[in-house]
Amino acid sequence: MLIGKGKNKRVAEHIQNIKCPSCNESGSLLMEGYQEFLILGLPVFPISKTVQVTCSACKKYFPPSSITNEMYRGVQYIKSKTKPTVWMYLLPILTVVLVFFGWRSSVRKASENISKIEKVKTGDIYTVETGDLYYNKMEVLFVKDDAIIFHESGQSSAKLKEMQYMDSFYGDTVAYSKKDLLKLNSDHKIEEIERH
Ligand SMILES: [Zn+2]
């Protein structure tokens, strides 16, 4: 991951009423304002501003140590016009957007699950989180009064991307009440309820 500092030119102006200390030309000093920003793989936020001074007439570059008092006013003016842009906050913006969409899709999934739990059907297949990002499946065998009887897969828990290979059920039979299932769902432990 790239960690460092980027810079982007935001302003470029010839400053009038200031003479070049090198060639004495008036209005020839080109001042370019750069906005620097922190990068952690992507731009994170703006940090300092720098101004680069060159003379368009004699081509001399003036490093910060050679800036005269007269030029300094121009530098301050360019700094005040140098503003960050929105993409310099790209990483925090993307983070907020991804968290929001992740949250919205988990809310939508949880509400779809509720309607399937309320009208449970034989053959529904539940993908349930059993541990930290490990999942297992169980299939609804039958419903008796308030008890929903499941057949577990009998296989060991797996990561989500491997769940598609878990398609047979020869494990233990277990019983849940609707209340248990709704609790699991509100705890975001039910990843998916497949119905064919
Ligand atoms: Zn000059």
Coordinates of N, CA, C and O and ligand atoms in Angstrom, one line a residue:
M1 N 0.8 -1.2 0.0 CA 0.0 0.0 0.0 C 0.9 1.2 0.0 O 1.8 1.3 0.7
L2 N 0.5 2.2 -0.9 CA 1.3 3.4 -1.0 C 1.0 4.4 0.2 O -0.2 4.8 0.3
I3 N 2.0 4.7 0.9 CA 1.8 5.7 2.0 C 2.7 6.9 1.7 O 3.9 6.7 1.5
G4 N 2.1 8.1 1.7 CA 3.0 9.2 1.5 C 2.2 10.5 1.3 O 1.1 10.6 1.8
K5 N 2.8 11.4 0.5 CA 2.2 12.7 0.3 C 2.0 12.9 -1.2 O 3.0 12.6 -2.0
G6 N 0.9 13.5 -1.6 CA 0.7 13.8 -3.0 C 0.6 15.3 -3.1 O 0.3 16.0 -2.1
K7 N 0.8 15.9 -4.3 CA 0.5 17.3 -4.4 C -0.2 17.6 -5.8 O 0.0 16.9 -6.7
N8 N -1.0 18.6 -5.8 CA -1.8 18.9 -6.9 C -1.8 20.4 -7.1 O -2.1 21.2 -6.2
K9 N -1.5 20.9 -8.4 CA -1.5 22.3 -8.6 C -2.9 22.8 -8.7 O -3.8 22.3 -9.4
R10 N -3.2 23.9 -7.9 CA -4.6 24.4 -7.8 C -4.7 25.8 -8.4 O -5.7 26.2 -8.8
V11 N -3.6 26.6 -8.3 CA -3.6 27.9 -8.8 C -2.3 28.2 -9.5 O -1.3 27.7 -9.1
A12 N -2.4 29.0 -10.6 CA -1.2 29.5 -11.3 C -1.5 31.0 -11.8 O -2.4 31.2 -12.5
E13 N -0.7 31.9 -11.2 CA -1.0 33.3 -11.6 C 0.3 34.1 -11.7 O 1.2 33.9 -10.9
H14 N 0.3 35.0 -12.7 CA 1.4 36.0 -12.7 C 1.1 37.1 -11.7 O -0.1 37.7 -11.8
I15 N 1.9 37.5 -10.8 CA 1.7 38.5 -9.8 C 2.1 39.9 -10.3 O 3.3 40.0 -10.7
Q16 N 1.1 40.8 -10.4 CA 1.4 42.1 -10.9 C 2.1 42.9 -9.8 O 2.0 42.6 -8.6
N17 N 2.7 44.0 -10.2 CA 3.3 45.0 -9.2 C 4.4 44.5 -8.4 O 4.8 45.0 -7.4
I18 N 4.9 43.3 -8.8 CA 6.1 42.8 -8.1 C 7.2 42.6 -9.1 O 6.9 42.0 -10.2
K19 N 8.4 43.1 -8.9 CA 9.5 42.9 -9.8 C 10.3 41.7 -9.5 O 10.5 41.3 -8.4
C20 N 10.8 41.1 -10.6 CA 11.7 39.9 -10.4 C 13.0 40.4 -9.8 O 13.6 41.3 -10.4
P21 N 13.5 39.9 -8.7 CA 14.7 40.3 -8.1 C 15.9 40.0 -9.0 O 17.0 40.5 -8.9
S22 N 15.7 39.1 -9.9 CA 16.8 38.6 -10.8 C 17.0 39.5 -12.1 O 18.0 40.0 -12.4
C23 N 15.9 39.6 -12.8 CA 15.9 40.4 -14.1 C 15.2 41.7 -14.1 O 15.2 42.4 -15.1
N24 N 14.6 42.0 -12.9 CA 13.9 43.3 -12.7 C 12.7 43.5 -13.6 O 12.1 44.6 -13.6
E25 N 12.2 42.5 -14.2 CA 11.0 42.6 -15.0 C 9.8 42.7 -14.1 O 9.8 42.0 -13.0
S26 N 8.8 43.4 -14.4 CA 7.6 43.6 -13.6 C 6.5 42.6 -14.1 O 6.3 42.5 -15.3
G27 N 5.8 42.1 -13.1 CA 4.7 41.2 -13.5 C 5.0 39.9 -14.1 O 4.2 39.2 -14.7
S28 N 6.3 39.5 -14.0 CA 6.8 38.2 -14.7 C 6.8 37.1 -13.7 O 7.1 35.9 -14.1
L29 N 6.6 37.3 -12.4 CA 6.7 36.2 -11.4 C 5.5 35.3 -11.5 O 4.4 35.8 -11.3
L30 N 5.7 34.1 -11.8 CA 4.6 33.1 -11.9 C 4.6 32.4 -10.6 O 5.6 31.8 -10.2
M31 N 3.4 32.4 -9.9 CA 3.3 31.7 -8.6 C 2.3 30.6 -8.7 O 1.1 30.9 -9.2
E32 N 2.7 29.4 -8.4 CA 1.8 28.3 -8.5 C 1.6 27.7 -7.1 O 2.5 27.4 -6.4
G33 N 0.3 27.6 -6.8 CA -0.1 27.1 -5.5 C -0.4 25.6 -5.6 O -1.3 25.2 -6.4
Y34 N 0.2 24.8 -4.7 CA 0.0 23.4 -4.7 C -0.7 23.0 -3.3 O -0.2 23.5 -2.3
Q35 N -1.7 22.2 -3.4 CA -2.3 21.6 -2.2 C -1.7 20.2 -2.1 O -1.8 19.4 -3.0
E36 N -1.1 20.0 -0.9 CA -0.6 18.7 -0.6 C -1.6 17.9 0.2 O -2.5 18.4 0.9
F37 N -1.6 16.5 0.0 CA -2.5 15.7 0.7 C -1.9 14.4 1.1 O -1.0 13.9 0.5
L38 N -2.4 13.8 2.2 CA -1.9 12.6 2.7 C -2.5 11.4 1.9 O -3.7 11.4 1.6
I39 N -1.6 10.4 1.6 CA -2.1 9.2 0.8 C -1.8 8.0 1.7 O -0.7 7.7 2.2
L40 N -2.9 7.2 1.9 CA -2.8 5.9 2.4 C -3.4 4.9 1.4 O -4.6 4.5 1.6
G41 N -2.7 4.6 0.3 CA -3.3 3.9 -0.8 C -4.2 4.8 -1.6 O -4.1 4.8 -2.8
L42 N -5.0 5.6 -1.0 CA -5.9 6.6 -1.7 C -5.7 7.9 -0.9 O -5.3 7.9 0.3
P43 N -6.1 9.0 -1.5 CA -6.0 10.3 -0.8 C -6.9 10.3 0.5 O -8.0 9.8 0.4
V44 N -6.3 10.8 1.6 CA -7.1 10.7 2.8 C -7.6 12.1 3.2 O -8.8 12.3 3.4
F45 N -6.7 13.1 3.3 CA -7.2 14.5 3.5 C -6.0 15.5 3.2 O -4.9 15.1 3.1
P46 N -6.4 16.7 2.9 CA -5.4 17.7 2.6 C -4.5 18.1 3.8 O -5.0 18.0 4.9
I47 N -3.2 18.3 3.5 CA -2.4 18.8 4.6 C -1.9 20.2 4.3 O -2.7 21.1 4.2
S48 N -0.6 20.4 4.0 CA -0.2 21.8 3.8 C -0.3 22.3 2.4 O -0.6 21.5 1.5
K49 N 0.0 23.6 2.2 CA 0.0 24.2 0.9 C 1.4 24.7 0.6 O 2.0 25.2 1.6
T50 N 1.8 24.6 -0.6 CA 3.1 25.2 -1.0 C 3.0 26.1 -2.2 O 2.1 25.9 -3.0
V51 N 3.8 27.1 -2.3 CA 3.8 28.0 -3.5 C 5.2 27.9 -4.2 O 6.2 28.1 -3.5
Q52 N 5.2 27.6 -5.5 CA 6.4 27.6 -6.2 C 6.5 28.9 -7.1 O 5.5 29.3 -7.7
V53 N 7.6 29.6 -7.0 CA 7.8 30.9 -7.6 C 8.9 30.8 -8.7 O 10.0 30.3 -8.4
T54 N 8.5 31.1 -10.0 CA 9.5 31.2 -11.0 C 9.3 32.4 -11.8 O 8.2 33.0 -11.8
C55 N 10.3 32.9 -12.5 CA 10.1 34.1 -13.4 C 9.9 33.6 -14.8 O 10.8 32.9 -15.3
S56 N 8.9 34.1 -15.4 CA 8.6 33.7 -16.8 C 9.6 34.4 -17.8 O 9.8 33.9 -18.9
A57 N 10.2 35.5 -17.4 CA 11.1 36.2 -18.3 C 12.5 35.6 -18.2 O 13.0 35.2 -19.3
C58 N 13.1 35.5 -17.0 CA 14.5 35.0 -17.0 C 14.5 33.5 -16.6 O 15.6 32.9 -16.5
K59 N 13.4 32.9 -16.3 CA 13.3 31.4 -16.0 C 13.9 31.0 -14.7 O 14.1 29.9 -14.4
K60 N 14.2 32.0 -13.8 CA 14.8 31.7 -12.5 C 13.7 31.1 -11.6 O 12.6 31.6 -11.6
Y61 N 14.2 30.1 -10.9 CA 13.3 29.5 -9.9 C 13.7 30.0 -8.5 O 14.9 30.1 -8.2
F62 N 12.8 30.4 -7.7 CA 13.1 31.0 -6.4 C 12.7 30.0 -5.3 O 11.5 29.8 -5.0
P63 N 13.7 29.3 -4.7 CA 13.3 28.4 -3.6 C 12.8 29.2 -2.4 O 13.1 30.4 -2.3
P64 N 12.1 28.5 -1.5 CA 11.5 29.2 -0.3 C 12.5 30.1 0.4 O 12.1 31.2 0.9
S65 N 13.7 29.7 0.5 CA 14.7 30.5 1.3 C 15.1 31.8 0.6 O 15.6 32.7 1.3
S66 N 14.8 32.0 -0.7 CA 15.2 33.2 -1.4 C 14.0 34.1 -1.6 O 14.1 35.1 -2.4
I67 N 12.8 33.8 -1.0 CA 11.6 34.6 -1.2 C 11.8 36.0 -0.4 O 12.1 36.0 0.8
T68 N 11.7 37.1 -1.1 CA 11.9 38.4 -0.5 C 10.6 38.8 0.2 O 9.5 38.2 -0.1
N69 N 10.6 39.8 1.0 CA 9.5 40.3 1.7 C 8.4 40.7 0.7 O 7.2 40.5 1.0
E70 N 8.8 41.3 -0.4 CA 7.8 41.8 -1.4 C 7.1 40.6 -2.0 O 5.9 40.6 -2.2
M71 N 7.9 39.6 -2.4 CA 7.3 38.3 -3.0 C 6.4 37.6 -2.0 O 5.5 37.0 -2.4
Y72 N 6.8 37.7 -0.7 CA 6.0 37.0 0.3 C 4.5 37.3 0.3 O 3.7 36.5 0.5
R73 N 4.2 38.6 0.0 CA 2.8 39.0 0.0 C 2.1 38.2 -1.1 O 1.0 37.8 -1.0
G74 N 2.8 38.1 -2.3 CA 2.2 37.3 -3.4 C 2.0 35.9 -3.0 O 1.0 35.2 -3.3
V75 N 3.0 35.3 -2.3 CA 2.9 33.9 -1.9 C 1.7 33.7 -0.9 O 1.0 32.7 -1.1
Q76 N 1.5 34.7 0.0 CA 0.4 34.6 0.9 C -0.9 34.6 0.2 O -1.9 33.9 0.5
Y77 N -1.0 35.5 -0.8 CA -2.2 35.7 -1.7 C -2.5 34.4 -2.4 O -3.7 33.9 -2.4
I78 N -1.5 33.7 -3.0 CA -1.7 32.5 -3.7 C -2.1 31.4 -2.8 O -3.0 30.5 -3.1
K79 N -1.5 31.4 -1.6 CA -1.8 30.3 -0.6 C -3.3 30.4 -0.2 O -4.0 29.4 -0.1
S80 N -3.8 31.7 -0.1 CA -5.2 31.9 0.3 C -6.1 31.4 -0.8 O -7.3 31.0 -0.5
K81 N -5.6 31.4 -2.1 CA -6.5 30.9 -3.2 C -6.4 29.4 -3.4 O -7.1 28.9 -4.2
T82 N -5.4 28.8 -2.8 CA -5.1 27.4 -3.0 C -6.1 26.6 -2.1 O -5.9 26.6 -0.9
K83 N -7.1 25.9 -2.7 CA -8.1 25.2 -1.9 C -8.1 23.7 -2.3 O -7.9 23.3 -3.4
P84 N -8.3 22.9 -1.3 CA -8.4 21.4 -1.6 C -9.6 21.1 -2.4 O -10.6 21.9 -2.4
T85 N -9.6 19.9 -3.1 CA -10.8 19.5 -3.8 C -11.4 18.2 -3.1 O -10.7 17.6 -2.2
V86 N -12.6 17.9 -3.4 CA -13.3 16.8 -2.7 C -12.6 15.5 -2.8 O -12.5 14.7 -1.9
W87 N -11.9 15.2 -4.0 CA -11.2 13.9 -4.1 C -10.0 13.7 -3.2 O -9.6 12.6 -3.0
M88 N -9.6 14.8 -2.6 CA -8.5 14.7 -1.6 C -8.9 14.0 -0.3 O -8.1 13.6 0.5
Y89 N -10.3 13.8 -0.2 CA -10.9 13.1 0.9 C -11.4 11.7 0.5 O -12.3 11.2 1.1
L90 N -10.8 11.2 -0.6 CA -11.4 10.0 -1.2 C -11.6 8.8 -0.3 O -12.6 8.2 -0.2
L91 N -10.5 8.5 0.5 CA -10.6 7.3 1.4 C -11.7 7.4 2.4 O -12.5 6.5 2.5
P92 N -11.8 8.6 3.2 CA -12.9 8.7 4.1 C -14.2 8.7 3.5 O -15.2 8.1 4.0
I93 N -14.4 9.3 2.3 CA -15.6 9.3 1.6 C -16.0 7.9 1.2 O -17.2 7.4 1.4
L94 N -15.1 7.1 0.6 CA -15.4 5.7 0.2 C -15.8 4.9 1.4 O -16.7 4.0 1.3
T95 N -15.1 5.1 2.5 CA -15.3 4.3 3.7 C -16.8 4.6 4.1 O -17.5 3.6 4.4
V96 N -17.2 5.8 4.2 CA -18.5 6.1 4.6 C -19.6 5.5 3.7 O -20.6 4.9 4.1
V97 N -19.3 5.6 2.3 CA -20.2 5.1 1.3 C -20.4 3.6 1.5 O -21.5 3.0 1.5
L98 N -19.2 2.9 1.6 CA -19.3 1.4 1.7 C -19.9 1.0 3.0 O -20.7 0.0 3.0
V99 N -19.7 1.7 4.1 CA -20.3 1.3 5.4 C -21.8 1.5 5.3 O -22.6 0.7 5.7
F100 N -22.2 2.6 4.6 CA -23.7 2.9 4.5 C -24.3 1.8 3.6 O -25.4 1.3 4.0
F101 N -23.7 1.4 2.5 CA -24.4 0.4 1.6 C -24.3 -1.0 2.3 O -25.3 -1.7 2.1
G102 N -23.3 -1.2 3.0 CA -23.2 -2.5 3.7 C -24.3 -2.6 4.8 O -25.0 -3.6 4.9
W103 N -24.5 -1.5 5.5 CA -25.5 -1.4 6.5 C -26.9 -1.6 5.9 O -27.7 -2.3 6.4
R104 N -27.1 -0.8 4.8 CA -28.4 -0.9 4.1 C -28.8 -2.3 3.6 O -29.9 -2.8 3.7
S105 N -27.7 -3.0 3.0 CA -28.0 -4.3 2.5 C -28.2 -5.3 3.6 O -29.0 -6.2 3.5
S106 N -27.6 -5.1 4.8 CA -27.8 -6.1 5.9 C -29.2 -5.8 6.5 O -29.8 -6.8 6.9
V107 N -29.6 -4.6 6.5 CA -31.0 -4.3 7.0 C -32.0 -4.9 6.1 O -33.0 -5.5 6.5
R108 N -31.8 -4.8 4.7 CA -32.8 -5.4 3.8 C -32.8 -6.9 3.9 O -33.9 -7.5 3.9
K109 N -31.6 -7.5 4.0 CA -31.6 -8.9 4.1 C -32.3 -9.4 5.4 O -33.1 -10.4 5.3
A110 N -32.0 -8.7 6.5 CA -32.7 -9.1 7.7 C -34.2 -9.0 7.6 O -34.9 -9.9 8.2
S111 N -34.7 -8.0 6.9 CA -36.2 -7.9 6.8 C -36.8 -9.0 5.9 O -37.9 -9.4 6.1
E112 N -36.0 -9.3 4.8 CA -36.5 -10.4 3.9 C -36.5 -11.7 4.7 O -37.4 -12.5 4.6
N113 N -35.5 -11.9 5.6 CA -35.4 -13.2 6.4 C -36.6 -13.3 7.3 O -37.2 -14.3 7.5
I114 N -37.0 -12.1 7.9 CA -38.2 -12.2 8.8 C -39.4 -12.7 8.2 O -40.1 -13.6 8.7
S115 N -39.7 -12.3 6.9 CA -40.9 -12.8 6.3 C -40.8 -14.3 6.0 O -41.8 -15.0 6.0
K116 N -39.6 -14.8 5.7 CA -39.4 -16.2 5.5 C -39.5 -17.0 6.8 O -40.0 -18.2 6.7
I117 N -39.1 -16.4 7.9 CA -39.2 -17.1 9.1 C -40.7 -17.2 9.6 O -41.1 -18.2 10.1
E118 N -41.4 -16.1 9.3 CA -42.8 -16.1 9.7 C -43.6 -17.1 8.9 O -44.6 -17.7 9.5
K119 N -43.3 -17.3 7.7 CA -44.0 -18.3 6.8 C -43.0 -19.4 6.4 O -42.8 -19.6 5.2
V120 N -42.5 -20.1 7.4 CA -41.5 -21.1 7.2 C -42.0 -22.2 6.2 O -43.2 -22.6 6.3
K121 N -41.2 -22.7 5.4 CA -41.6 -23.8 4.4 C -40.6 -25.0 4.5 O -39.4 -24.7 4.6
T122 N -41.1 -26.2 4.4 CA -40.2 -27.3 4.3 C -39.3 -27.2 3.1 O -39.7 -26.7 2.0
G123 N -38.0 -27.5 3.3 CA -37.0 -27.3 2.2 C -36.2 -26.0 2.2 O -35.3 -25.9 1.5
D124 N -36.7 -25.0 3.1 CA -35.9 -23.8 3.2 C -34.5 -24.1 3.7 O -34.4 -25.0 4.6
I125 N -33.5 -23.5 3.1 CA -32.1 -23.8 3.6 C -31.6 -22.5 4.2 O -31.5 -21.4 3.6
Y126 N -31.2 -22.6 5.5 CA -30.6 -21.5 6.3 C -29.1 -21.6 6.3 O -28.5 -22.6 6.6
T127 N -28.5 -20.5 5.9 CA -27.0 -20.3 6.1 C -26.8 -19.5 7.4 O -27.2 -18.4 7.5
V128 N -26.2 -20.2 8.4 CA -26.1 -19.6 9.7 C -24.6 -19.4 10.1 O -23.8 -20.3 9.9
E129 N -24.3 -18.3 10.7 CA -22.9 -18.0 11.2 C -22.7 -18.8 12.5 O -23.5 -18.7 13.4
T130 N -21.7 -19.7 12.4 CA -21.4 -20.5 13.6 C -20.2 -20.0 14.4 O -20.0 -20.4 15.6
G131 N -19.4 -19.2 13.8 CA -18.2 -18.6 14.5 C -17.8 -17.4 13.7 O -18.5 -17.0 12.8
D132 N -16.7 -16.9 14.0 CA -16.2 -15.7 13.4 C -16.0 -15.9 11.9 O -15.1 -16.5 11.4
L133 N -17.1 -15.5 11.1 CA -17.1 -15.6 9.6 C -17.1 -17.0 9.1 O -16.7 -17.2 8.0
Y134 N -17.4 -17.9 10.0 CA -17.6 -19.3 9.5 C -19.1 -19.7 9.6 O -19.8 -19.2 10.5
Y135 N -19.5 -20.4 8.6 CA -21.0 -20.6 8.4 C -21.3 -22.1 8.2 O -20.4 -22.9 7.8
N136 N -22.5 -22.5 8.5 CA -23.0 -23.8 8.2 C -24.4 -23.7 7.7 O -25.0 -22.7 7.8
K137 N -24.9 -24.8 7.1 CA -26.2 -24.8 6.5 C -27.1 -25.8 7.2 O -26.6 -26.8 7.8
M138 N -28.4 -25.5 7.2 CA -29.4 -26.5 7.7 C -30.7 -26.3 6.9 O -31.0 -25.2 6.5
E139 N -31.4 -27.5 6.8 CA -32.6 -27.5 5.9 C -33.8 -27.8 6.8 O -33.8 -28.7 7.6
V140 N -34.9 -27.1 6.5 CA -36.1 -27.3 7.2 C -36.7 -28.7 6.8 O -37.0 -28.9 5.6
L141 N -36.8 -29.6 7.8 CA -37.3 -30.9 7.5 C -38.8 -31.0 7.6 O -39.5 -31.4 6.7
F142 N -39.3 -30.5 8.7 CA -40.8 -30.3 8.9 C -41.1 -29.3 10.0 O -40.2 -28.9 10.8
V143 N -42.3 -28.9 10.1 CA -42.8 -27.9 11.1 C -43.8 -28.6 12.0 O -44.8 -29.2 11.4
K144 N -43.6 -28.6 13.3 CA -44.6 -29.2 14.2 C -45.0 -28.3 15.3 O -44.1 -27.9 16.1
D145 N -46.2 -27.8 15.3 CA -46.6 -26.8 16.2 C -45.7 -25.6 16.2 O -45.5 -25.1 15.1
D146 N -45.1 -25.2 17.3 CA -44.2 -24.1 17.3 C -42.7 -24.5 16.9 O -41.9 -23.6 16.7
A147 N -42.5 -25.8 16.8 CA -41.1 -26.3 16.6 C -40.8 -26.4 15.1 O -41.6 -27.0 14.3
I148 N -39.7 -25.9 14.7 CA -39.2 -26.0 13.3 C -38.0 -27.0 13.4 O -37.0 -26.7 14.1
I149 N -38.2 -28.1 12.7 CA -37.1 -29.2 12.8 C -36.2 -29.1 11.6 O -36.7 -29.1 10.4
F150 N -34.9 -28.9 11.9 CA -33.9 -28.8 10.8 C -33.0 -30.0 10.7 O -32.8 -30.7 11.7
H151 N -32.5 -30.3 9.6 CA -31.5 -31.2 9.3 C -30.2 -30.5 9.1 O -30.2 -29.7 8.2
E152 N -29.2 -30.7 9.9 CA -27.9 -30.0 9.7 C -27.1 -30.6 8.6 O -27.4 -31.8 8.2
S153 N -26.2 -29.8 8.0 CA -25.5 -30.3 6.9 C -24.6 -31.5 7.2 O -24.3 -32.4 6.4
G154 N -24.1 -31.6 8.5 CA -23.2 -32.6 8.9 C -21.7 -32.4 8.4 O -20.8 -33.1 8.7
Q155 N -21.5 -31.3 7.7 CA -20.2 -30.9 7.3 C -19.6 -29.9 8.2 O -20.3 -29.3 9.0
S156 N -18.3 -29.7 8.1 CA -17.7 -28.7 9.0 C -18.0 -27.3 8.5 O -18.1 -27.1 7.3
S157 N -18.0 -26.3 9.4 CA -18.3 -25.0 9.0 C -17.2 -24.5 8.0 O -16.1 -24.9 8.0
A158 N -17.7 -23.6 7.1 CA -16.8 -23.1 6.1 C -17.0 -21.6 5.9 O -17.9 -21.0 6.5
K159 N -16.1 -21.0 5.1 CA -16.2 -19.6 4.8 C -17.3 -19.4 3.8 O -17.7 -20.3 3.1
L160 N -17.8 -18.2 3.8 CA -19.0 -17.9 2.9 C -18.8 -18.3 1.5 O -19.8 -18.8 0.9
K161 N -17.7 -18.0 0.9 CA -17.5 -18.3 -0.5 C -17.4 -19.8 -0.8 O -17.5 -20.2 -2.0
E162 N -17.3 -20.7 0.2 CA -17.3 -22.1 0.0 C -18.7 -22.7 0.2 O -18.9 -23.9 0.1
M163 N -19.7 -21.9 0.6 CA -21.0 -22.5 1.0 C -21.7 -23.1 -0.1 O -22.6 -24.0 0.1
Q164 N -21.4 -22.7 -1.4 CA -22.2 -23.2 -2.5 C -22.0 -24.7 -2.7 O -22.8 -25.4 -3.3
Y165 N -20.8 -25.2 -2.1 CA -20.5 -26.6 -2.3 C -21.2 -27.5 -1.2 O -21.2 -28.7 -1.2
M166 N -21.9 -26.7 -0.2 CA -22.6 -27.4 0.9 C -24.0 -27.6 0.5 O -24.8 -26.8 0.6
D167 N -24.3 -28.8 -0.2 CA -25.7 -29.0 -0.7 C -26.3 -30.3 -0.3 O -27.3 -30.7 -0.9
S168 N -25.7 -31.0 0.7 CA -26.4 -32.2 1.2 C -26.5 -32.1 2.7 O -25.8 -31.4 3.4
F169 N -27.6 -32.8 3.2 CA -27.9 -32.7 4.6 C -28.0 -34.1 5.3 O -29.0 -34.8 5.0
Y170 N -27.0 -34.4 6.0 CA -27.0 -35.7 6.6 C -26.6 -35.6 8.1 O -26.2 -36.6 8.7
G171 N -26.6 -34.4 8.7 CA -26.2 -34.2 10.1 C -27.3 -34.4 11.0 O -28.3 -35.1 10.7
D172 N -27.1 -33.9 12.2 CA -28.1 -34.1 13.3 C -29.4 -33.3 13.0 O -29.4 -32.4 12.2
T173 N -30.5 -33.7 13.6 CA -31.8 -32.9 13.5 C -31.8 -32.1 14.7 O -31.5 -32.5 15.8
V174 N -32.2 -30.8 14.5 CA -32.2 -29.9 15.6 C -33.6 -29.1 15.5 O -34.1 -28.9 14.4
A175 N -34.1 -28.6 16.7 CA -35.3 -27.9 16.7 C -35.1 -26.5 17.1 O -34.3 -26.2 18.0
Y176 N -35.8 -25.6 16.4 CA -35.8 -24.2 16.8 C -37.2 -23.7 16.9 O -38.1 -24.2 16.2
S177 N -37.5 -22.7 17.8 CA -38.8 -22.0 17.7 C -38.7 -20.8 16.8 O -37.5 -20.4 16.5
K178 N -39.8 -20.3 16.4 CA -39.8 -19.1 15.5 C -39.0 -18.0 16.3 O -38.3 -17.2 15.7
K179 N -39.3 -17.9 17.6 CA -38.7 -16.9 18.4 C -37.1 -17.0 18.4 O -36.4 -16.0 18.2
D180 N -36.6 -18.3 18.5 CA -35.2 -18.5 18.4 C -34.6 -18.0 17.1 O -33.6 -17.3 17.0
L181 N -35.4 -18.3 16.0 CA -34.9 -17.9 14.6 C -34.9 -16.4 14.4 O -34.0 -15.8 13.9
L182 N -36.0 -15.8 15.0 CA -36.0 -14.3 14.9 C -34.9 -13.7 15.7 O -34.3 -12.6 15.2
K183 N -34.6 -14.3 16.8 CA -33.5 -13.8 17.6 C -32.1 -13.9 16.8 O -31.3 -13.0 16.8
L184 N -31.9 -15.1 16.3 CA -30.7 -15.3 15.4 C -30.6 -14.3 14.3 O -29.5 -13.7 14.0
N185 N -31.8 -14.0 13.7 CA -31.8 -13.1 12.6 C -31.5 -11.6 13.1 O -30.7 -10.9 12.4
S186 N -32.1 -11.2 14.2 CA -31.8 -9.9 14.7 C -30.4 -9.7 15.1 O -29.9 -8.6 15.2
D187 N -29.7 -10.8 15.5 CA -28.3 -10.8 15.9 C -27.4 -10.9 14.6 O -26.2 -11.0 14.7
H188 N -28.1 -10.9 13.4 CA -27.4 -11.0 12.1 C -26.5 -12.3 12.0 O -25.5 -12.3 11.4
K189 N -27.1 -13.3 12.6 CA -26.4 -14.6 12.4 C -26.9 -15.4 11.3 O -26.3 -16.4 10.9
I190 N -28.1 -15.0 10.7 CA -28.6 -15.7 9.5 C -28.2 -15.0 8.3 O -28.7 -13.9 8.0
E191 N -27.3 -15.6 7.5 CA -26.7 -14.9 6.4 C -27.7 -14.9 5.2 O -27.9 -14.0 4.5
E192 N -28.4 -16.1 5.1 CA -29.3 -16.2 3.9 C -30.4 -17.3 4.2 O -30.1 -18.3 5.0
I193 N -31.6 -17.1 3.6 CA -32.6 -18.2 3.7 C -32.9 -18.5 2.2 O -33.5 -17.7 1.5
E194 N -32.5 -19.7 1.7 CA -32.8 -20.0 0.3 C -34.1 -20.8 0.3 O -34.4 -21.6 1.1
R195 N -34.9 -20.4 -0.7 CA -36.2 -21.1 -0.9 C -36.3 -21.4 -2.4 O -36.1 -20.6 -3.3
H196 N -36.6 -22.7 -2.7 CA -36.6 -23.1 -4.1 C -38.1 -23.4 -4.5 O -38.9 -23.7 -3.7
Ligands
ZN1 ZN 13.3 37.3 -13.9

